[in-house]
CSV table of C-alpha atoms and ligand atoms in Angstrom, one decimal:
chain,number,residue,atom,x,y,z
V,26,MET,CA,-21.5,14.1,9.9
V,27,SER,CA,-24.9,12.4,9.6
V,28,ALA,CA,-27.2,12.1,12.6
V,29,GLN,CA,-26.6,8.4,12.5
V,30,HIS,CA,-22.9,8.9,12.6
V,31,ALA,CA,-23.2,11.4,15.4
V,32,LEU,CA,-25.2,8.9,17.4
V,33,ARG,CA,-22.7,6.1,16.8
V,34,VAL,CA,-19.8,8.3,17.8
V,35,GLU,CA,-21.6,9.6,20.9
V,36,SER,CA,-22.8,6.2,21.9
V,37,ALA,CA,-19.2,5.0,21.5
V,38,GLY,CA,-18.1,7.7,24.0
V,39,VAL,CA,-15.8,9.5,21.6
V,40,PRO,CA,-15.3,13.1,22.6
V,41,SER,CA,-16.3,15.6,19.9
V,42,THR,CA,-13.4,17.9,20.5
V,43,PRO,CA,-10.3,17.1,18.3
V,44,PRO,CA,-7.2,16.0,20.0
V,45,VAL,CA,-3.8,17.7,20.0
V,46,GLY,CA,-2.5,17.3,16.5
V,47,GLY,CA,-6.1,17.2,15.2
V,48,VAL,CA,-6.6,18.8,11.8
V,49,GLY,CA,-10.1,20.3,12.0
V,50,LYS,CA,-11.4,18.2,9.1
V,51,ARG,CA,-13.9,15.4,9.4
V,52,PRO,CA,-11.8,12.5,10.7
V,53,HIS,CA,-11.9,9.1,9.2
V,54,VAL,CA,-10.1,7.4,12.0
V,55,THR,CA,-10.3,8.6,15.6
V,56,VAL,CA,-7.8,7.2,18.1
V,57,ARG,CA,-8.6,8.0,21.7
V,58,ALA,CA,-6.8,7.5,25.0
V,59,LEU,CA,-4.7,4.7,23.4
V,60,SER,CA,-2.2,3.0,25.6
V,61,LYS,CA,0.3,0.2,24.8
V,62,THR,CA,3.1,-1.3,26.8
V,63,PHE,CA,5.6,-3.9,25.8
V,64,GLY,CA,7.2,-5.3,29.0
V,65,LYS,CA,8.2,-2.3,30.9
V,66,THR,CA,8.4,0.0,27.9
V,67,VAL,CA,5.5,2.4,27.6
V,68,ILE,CA,5.1,2.8,23.8
V,69,TYR,CA,1.8,4.8,23.9
V,70,ASP,CA,0.2,6.5,26.9
V,71,ASN,CA,-3.1,8.2,26.5
V,72,PHE,CA,-2.5,8.9,22.8
V,73,ASP,CA,-5.1,10.7,20.7
V,74,LEU,CA,-5.1,11.1,17.0
V,75,ASP,CA,-7.5,12.1,14.2
V,76,ILE,CA,-6.8,10.8,10.7
V,77,PRO,CA,-8.7,12.9,8.1
V,78,ARG,CA,-10.7,11.1,5.4
V,79,GLY,CA,-9.3,10.9,1.9
V,80,GLU,CA,-5.8,12.0,2.9
V,81,LEU,CA,-2.5,10.2,2.6
V,82,ILE,CA,-0.7,10.4,5.9
V,83,SER,CA,2.9,9.5,6.2
V,84,VAL,CA,4.1,8.4,9.6
V,85,PHE,CA,7.7,9.3,10.4
V,86,GLY,CA,9.8,9.1,13.6
V,87,PRO,CA,12.9,7.6,15.2
V,88,ASN,CA,13.6,3.9,15.0
V,89,GLY,CA,11.5,2.0,17.5
V,90,CYS,CA,9.3,4.9,18.4
V,91,GLY,CA,6.1,2.9,17.6
V,92,LYS,CA,5.2,3.6,14.0
V,93,SER,CA,4.5,0.0,13.1
V,94,THR,CA,2.8,-0.6,16.5
V,95,LEU,CA,0.5,2.3,15.8
V,96,ILE,CA,-0.7,1.1,12.4
V,97,ASN,CA,-0.8,-2.5,13.6
V,98,MET,CA,-3.1,-1.4,16.4
V,99,ILE,CA,-5.3,0.6,14.1
V,100,ALA,CA,-5.5,-2.3,11.7
V,101,GLY,CA,-6.3,-4.7,14.5
V,102,LEU,CA,-3.1,-6.8,14.0
V,103,ILE,CA,-2.1,-6.4,17.6
V,104,PRO,CA,-4.3,-5.6,20.6
V,105,VAL,CA,-4.4,-2.3,22.4
V,106,ASP,CA,-4.0,-2.2,26.2
V,107,LYS,CA,-6.5,0.6,26.6
V,108,GLY,CA,-8.3,3.1,24.4
V,109,GLN,CA,-10.6,3.2,21.4
V,110,ILE,CA,-10.1,3.3,17.7
V,111,LEU,CA,-13.1,4.0,15.5
V,112,PHE,CA,-13.6,4.5,11.8
V,113,ASP,CA,-16.3,7.1,11.2
V,114,GLY,CA,-17.7,5.9,14.5
V,115,MET,CA,-17.6,2.2,13.4
V,116,LEU,CA,-15.5,-0.7,14.6
V,117,LEU,CA,-12.8,-2.2,12.4
V,118,SER,CA,-14.9,-5.3,12.0
V,119,GLU,CA,-17.5,-3.2,10.2
V,120,ILE,CA,-15.3,-1.7,7.6
V,121,LYS,CA,-13.1,-2.9,4.7
V,122,PHE,CA,-9.4,-2.1,5.0
V,123,GLY,CA,-6.2,-3.2,3.3
V,124,TYR,CA,-2.7,-3.8,4.8
V,125,VAL,CA,0.6,-4.0,2.9
V,126,PHE,CA,3.4,-5.7,4.8
V,127,GLN,CA,6.9,-4.5,4.7
V,128,ASN,CA,8.2,-8.0,3.9
V,129,TYR,CA,6.5,-9.0,0.6
V,130,ARG,CA,8.5,-12.2,0.5
V,131,GLU,CA,6.7,-13.5,3.5
V,132,ALA,CA,3.4,-11.8,2.6
V,133,LEU,CA,2.6,-13.8,-0.5
V,134,PHE,CA,1.6,-17.4,-0.7
V,135,PRO,CA,4.5,-19.1,-2.6
V,136,TRP,CA,2.3,-21.9,-3.9
V,137,MET,CA,-0.2,-19.6,-5.5
V,138,ARG,CA,0.1,-17.8,-8.8
V,139,ALA,CA,0.0,-14.0,-8.8
V,140,PHE,CA,-3.7,-14.0,-9.8
V,141,ASP,CA,-4.7,-16.3,-7.0
V,142,ASN,CA,-2.7,-14.4,-4.5
V,143,ILE,CA,-4.5,-11.2,-5.5
V,144,ALA,CA,-7.9,-12.9,-5.4
V,145,TYR,CA,-7.4,-14.6,-2.1
V,146,PRO,CA,-9.2,-12.1,0.2
V,147,LEU,CA,-12.3,-12.6,-2.0
V,148,LYS,CA,-12.1,-16.3,-1.5
V,149,LEU,CA,-12.0,-15.7,2.2
V,150,MET,CA,-15.1,-13.6,1.8
V,151,LYS,CA,-16.7,-16.5,0.1
V,152,VAL,CA,-17.2,-14.6,-3.2
V,153,PRO,CA,-18.0,-17.1,-6.0
V,154,PRO,CA,-15.1,-18.1,-8.3
V,155,ALA,CA,-16.5,-16.3,-11.4
V,156,GLU,CA,-17.0,-13.0,-9.5
V,157,ARG,CA,-13.6,-13.4,-8.0
V,158,ARG,CA,-12.0,-13.7,-11.4
V,159,ALA,CA,-14.0,-10.7,-12.8
V,160,ARG,CA,-13.2,-8.4,-9.8
V,161,THR,CA,-9.5,-9.3,-9.9
V,162,GLU,CA,-9.3,-8.8,-13.7
V,163,ALA,CA,-11.1,-5.5,-13.3
V,164,LEU,CA,-8.7,-4.3,-10.7
V,165,VAL,CA,-5.6,-5.3,-12.7
V,166,ALA,CA,-7.1,-3.6,-15.8
V,167,ARG,CA,-7.9,-0.4,-13.8
V,168,LEU,CA,-4.4,-0.1,-12.4
V,169,GLY,CA,-3.0,-0.7,-15.9
V,170,ILE,CA,-0.4,-3.0,-14.5
V,171,LYS,CA,1.5,-5.1,-17.1
V,172,LEU,CA,2.4,-8.3,-15.3
V,173,ASP,CA,1.9,-12.0,-16.2
V,174,LEU,CA,-0.5,-13.1,-13.5
V,175,ASN,CA,0.3,-16.7,-14.1
V,176,LEU,CA,3.7,-16.4,-12.5
V,177,PHE,CA,4.4,-17.8,-9.0
V,178,PRO,CA,6.1,-15.4,-6.5
V,179,TYR,CA,9.6,-17.0,-7.0
V,180,GLN,CA,9.3,-16.1,-10.7
V,181,MET,CA,8.7,-12.4,-10.0
V,182,SER,CA,11.1,-9.6,-9.1
V,183,GLY,CA,10.8,-8.0,-5.6
V,184,GLY,CA,8.9,-5.0,-7.1
V,185,GLN,CA,6.5,-7.3,-8.9
V,186,GLN,CA,5.8,-9.2,-5.8
V,187,GLN,CA,5.2,-6.0,-3.8
V,188,LEU,CA,2.8,-4.9,-6.6
V,189,VAL,CA,1.0,-8.2,-6.2
V,190,SER,CA,0.7,-7.7,-2.5
V,191,ILE,CA,-0.6,-4.1,-3.0
V,192,MET,CA,-3.1,-5.4,-5.5
V,193,ARG,CA,-4.2,-8.1,-3.0
V,194,SER,CA,-4.8,-5.4,-0.4
V,195,LEU,CA,-7.0,-3.5,-2.9
V,196,VAL,CA,-9.1,-6.3,-4.3
V,197,VAL,CA,-11.7,-5.9,-1.5
V,198,GLU,CA,-12.1,-2.2,-2.4
V,199,PRO,CA,-10.9,-1.0,1.0
V,200,GLU,CA,-11.8,2.4,2.4
V,201,ILE,CA,-8.5,2.7,4.1
V,202,LEU,CA,-5.1,1.3,3.3
V,203,PHE,CA,-2.2,0.8,5.7
V,204,LEU,CA,1.3,0.4,4.4
V,205,ASP,CA,4.3,-0.4,6.6
V,206,GLU,CA,7.5,0.7,4.8
V,207,PRO,CA,6.2,-1.0,1.7
V,208,PHE,CA,9.2,-0.1,-0.5
V,209,SER,CA,12.0,-0.7,2.0
V,210,ALA,CA,13.1,-4.0,0.5
V,211,LEU,CA,13.1,-2.7,-3.1
V,212,ASP,CA,16.0,-1.3,-5.1
V,213,TYR,CA,16.0,2.4,-5.8
V,214,GLU,CA,14.6,2.1,-9.4
V,215,MET,CA,11.7,0.0,-8.2
V,216,THR,CA,11.1,2.2,-5.2
V,217,LEU,CA,10.7,5.3,-7.5
V,218,PHE,CA,8.4,3.3,-9.8
V,219,MET,CA,6.3,2.1,-6.8
V,220,ARG,CA,6.0,5.6,-5.4
V,221,GLU,CA,4.5,6.7,-8.6
V,222,GLN,CA,2.1,3.8,-8.7
V,223,LEU,CA,1.0,4.6,-5.1
V,224,GLN,CA,0.5,8.2,-5.9
V,225,ARG,CA,-1.5,7.4,-8.9
V,226,LEU,CA,-3.6,5.0,-7.0
V,227,PHE,CA,-4.2,7.6,-4.3
V,228,MET,CA,-5.2,10.2,-6.9
V,229,ASP,CA,-7.5,7.8,-8.7
V,230,THR,CA,-9.3,6.5,-5.6
V,231,GLY,CA,-9.1,9.2,-2.9
V,232,MET,CA,-8.8,6.4,-0.4
V,233,THR,CA,-7.5,7.2,3.1
V,234,MET,CA,-3.9,5.9,3.2
V,235,VAL,CA,-1.6,5.6,6.2
V,236,LEU,CA,2.0,5.0,5.1
V,237,VAL,CA,4.9,4.3,7.5
V,238,SER,CA,8.2,5.5,5.9
V,239,HIS,CA,11.7,5.7,7.2
V,240,ASP,CA,12.7,8.0,4.3
V,241,LEU,CA,11.8,11.6,5.0
V,242,GLU,CA,11.9,12.7,1.4
V,243,GLU,CA,9.5,9.9,0.5
V,244,ALA,CA,7.3,10.6,3.5
V,245,VAL,CA,6.9,14.3,2.5
V,246,TYR,CA,6.7,13.5,-1.3
V,247,LEU,CA,3.7,11.2,-0.9
V,248,ALA,CA,1.8,12.8,2.0
V,249,ASP,CA,-0.9,15.3,2.5
V,250,ARG,CA,0.3,15.4,6.1
V,251,VAL,CA,3.3,14.0,7.8
V,252,LEU,CA,2.7,12.6,11.3
V,253,LEU,CA,5.9,13.1,13.2
V,254,LEU,CA,6.1,10.9,16.3
V,255,SER,CA,8.4,11.3,19.3
V,256,ARG,CA,10.0,8.5,21.2
V,257,HIS,CA,8.6,6.6,24.2
V,258,PRO,CA,5.9,7.2,25.0
V,259,ALA,CA,5.1,8.3,21.5
V,260,ARG,CA,3.5,11.7,21.1
V,261,VAL,CA,2.4,13.7,18.1
V,262,ALA,CA,5.5,15.9,17.7
V,263,ASP,CA,3.9,17.6,14.7
V,264,PHE,CA,1.3,16.9,12.0
V,265,THR,CA,2.7,18.8,9.2
V,266,PRO,CA,0.6,19.6,6.1
V,267,VAL,CA,2.2,19.2,2.7
V,268,THR,CA,0.5,21.5,0.2
V,269,ALA,CA,2.5,20.6,-3.0
V,270,ALA,CA,0.1,20.0,-6.0
V,271,ARG,CA,-0.4,16.5,-7.3
V,272,PRO,CA,0.8,14.7,-9.3
V,273,ARG,CA,4.2,15.4,-7.7
V,274,THR,CA,7.2,14.7,-9.8
V,275,THR,CA,11.0,15.0,-9.5
V,276,VAL,CA,10.5,18.8,-10.1
V,277,THR,CA,8.5,18.9,-6.9
V,278,LEU,CA,11.5,17.8,-4.9
V,279,SER,CA,13.3,21.1,-5.5
V,280,GLU,CA,10.4,23.5,-5.2
V,281,PRO,CA,10.8,26.0,-2.3
V,282,ASP,CA,7.6,24.9,-0.4
V,283,PHE,CA,8.6,21.3,-0.6
V,284,VAL,CA,12.2,21.9,0.5
V,285,SER,CA,11.0,24.1,3.5
V,286,THR,CA,8.4,21.5,4.6
V,287,LYS,CA,11.0,18.8,4.5
V,288,ALA,CA,13.4,21.0,6.4
V,289,HIS,CA,10.7,21.7,9.0
V,290,CYS,CA,10.1,17.9,9.4
V,291,LEU,CA,13.8,17.3,9.8
V,292,ASP,CA,14.0,20.0,12.5
V,293,VAL,CA,11.1,18.5,14.5
V,294,PHE,CA,12.7,15.0,14.1
V,295,GLN,CA,16.1,16.1,15.3
V,296,ARG,CA,14.6,18.0,18.2
V,297,GLU,CA,12.8,14.8,19.3
V,298,VAL,CA,15.8,12.6,18.8
V,299,ARG,CA,17.9,15.1,21.0
V,300,ARG,CA,15.2,15.2,23.6
V,301,ALA,CA,15.1,11.4,23.9
E,407,ATP,N1,6.0,-7.8,20.0
E,407,ATP,C1,6.8,-7.0,20.7
E,407,ATP,N2,7.3,-7.4,21.9
E,407,ATP,C2,8.1,-6.6,22.6
E,407,ATP,N3,8.5,-5.3,22.2
E,407,ATP,C3,8.0,-4.9,21.0
E,407,ATP,C4,7.2,-5.7,20.2
E,407,ATP,N4,6.9,-5.0,19.1
E,407,ATP,C5,7.5,-3.9,19.2
E,407,ATP,N5,8.2,-3.8,20.3
E,407,ATP,C6,9.0,-2.6,20.8
E,407,ATP,O1,8.2,-1.5,20.7
E,407,ATP,C7,8.8,-0.4,20.2
E,407,ATP,C8,8.1,0.2,19.0
E,407,ATP,O2,8.3,-0.8,18.0
E,407,ATP,P1,7.8,-0.5,16.5
E,407,ATP,O3,8.1,-1.7,15.7
E,407,ATP,O4,6.4,0.0,16.5
E,407,ATP,O5,8.7,0.7,16.1
E,407,ATP,P2,8.9,1.4,14.7
E,407,ATP,O6,8.7,2.9,15.0
E,407,ATP,O7,8.0,0.8,13.7
E,407,ATP,O8,10.4,1.1,14.5
E,407,ATP,P3,11.3,0.9,13.1
E,407,ATP,O9,11.6,2.3,12.6
E,407,ATP,O10,12.5,0.2,13.5
E,407,ATP,O11,10.4,0.1,12.2
E,407,ATP,C9,10.3,-0.8,20.0
E,407,ATP,O12,11.0,-0.5,21.1
E,407,ATP,C10,10.2,-2.3,19.9
E,407,ATP,O13,11.3,-2.9,20.4
E,408,MG,MG1,8.4,-0.3,12.0
C-alpha cells in the first residue's frame, strides 16, 4: 500500500486489521461496520468484509439473505444505514465501476441500437461522439464478440441482450464489476456460453469481479473465492478459496479438488439453512 493510500485509509478511519473472513491479501474493497435494516428486518448488523483486488468473488447464500442488498450497497445503488465502504481507501464516486443487472430486458434502452446502448455511459461522461465510437468499437473488437450492433434489443436473443449489457458495463473500463445473477434469465446453452465469456474477460483483464449466483456449481466454477452468507442478519459463514487452474472447463467440474470445494460450500450452506 502506498503512503498516500495508507493516509487515505487512516484518515477515513478504516481499521488496519482484517475482519473475520478477511483473506490477508491487499483488499480492493473494505466494508466496515455495515448495517442495513428493511422495516423490522435486520439484514446486516456491523458487517465487515475485505474483497481482494483482482479476484472473482462469488456470493452465495440462502434466498433473501441479502446478496443483492450487499452488492447494491457496495455499488451505491441503495444507501447503507451505517458503516463505510471504501475502494483502496477511496469513495465510490472516485472510481469507475460497472454493474450488470439480473434483468437484462429492463436494463437496456429499447429505443437504442446495441451500439448506442453500449456507448451510453460514455455519453453520460460527455465523451465526444468520435471517441465514443472508437472506444466502443475497440471494446467489441477486443472481446471478439460477433454481433450485429445495429440491432435493437427486441431483435436480439436474451443472451445477446445480456452480452450488450455486459459490454455496456465494461465500456468505461471499470476497475470493479458487479454482477447480480447475470445469467439467471438465460437458457442453459446461453448460460454456459456466457460463463465462458465472463471467465475469459476476467482472465484478460484481471478486474475485480463480484458475482451473485444462486447456482453453487457456477459460483464455485467461476470464483477465486466463494463468499458464503448466512441468513439475517447476514454474516460471513465462510470465504472459501477455489484453487482450480484457469481456464476452467467441463473437465474441471469432475476434478477432486473442485468436487470437494463444492461439497464444502454445500455443507456450510446447509448448516446455515438449518440454523435459520
Ligand atoms: N427495498 C426493499 N424493501 C424491503 N425489504 C427488502 C427490500 N429489498 C430487499 N428486501 C428484503 O431484504 C432481504 C434481502 O434481500 P436481497 O434481495 O438482498 O436478498 P438476496 O439474497 O439477493 O435474495 P435472492 O436469492 O432471492 O435474490 C429479503 O428479506 C428481502 O425481502
Ligand atoms: Mg438477489
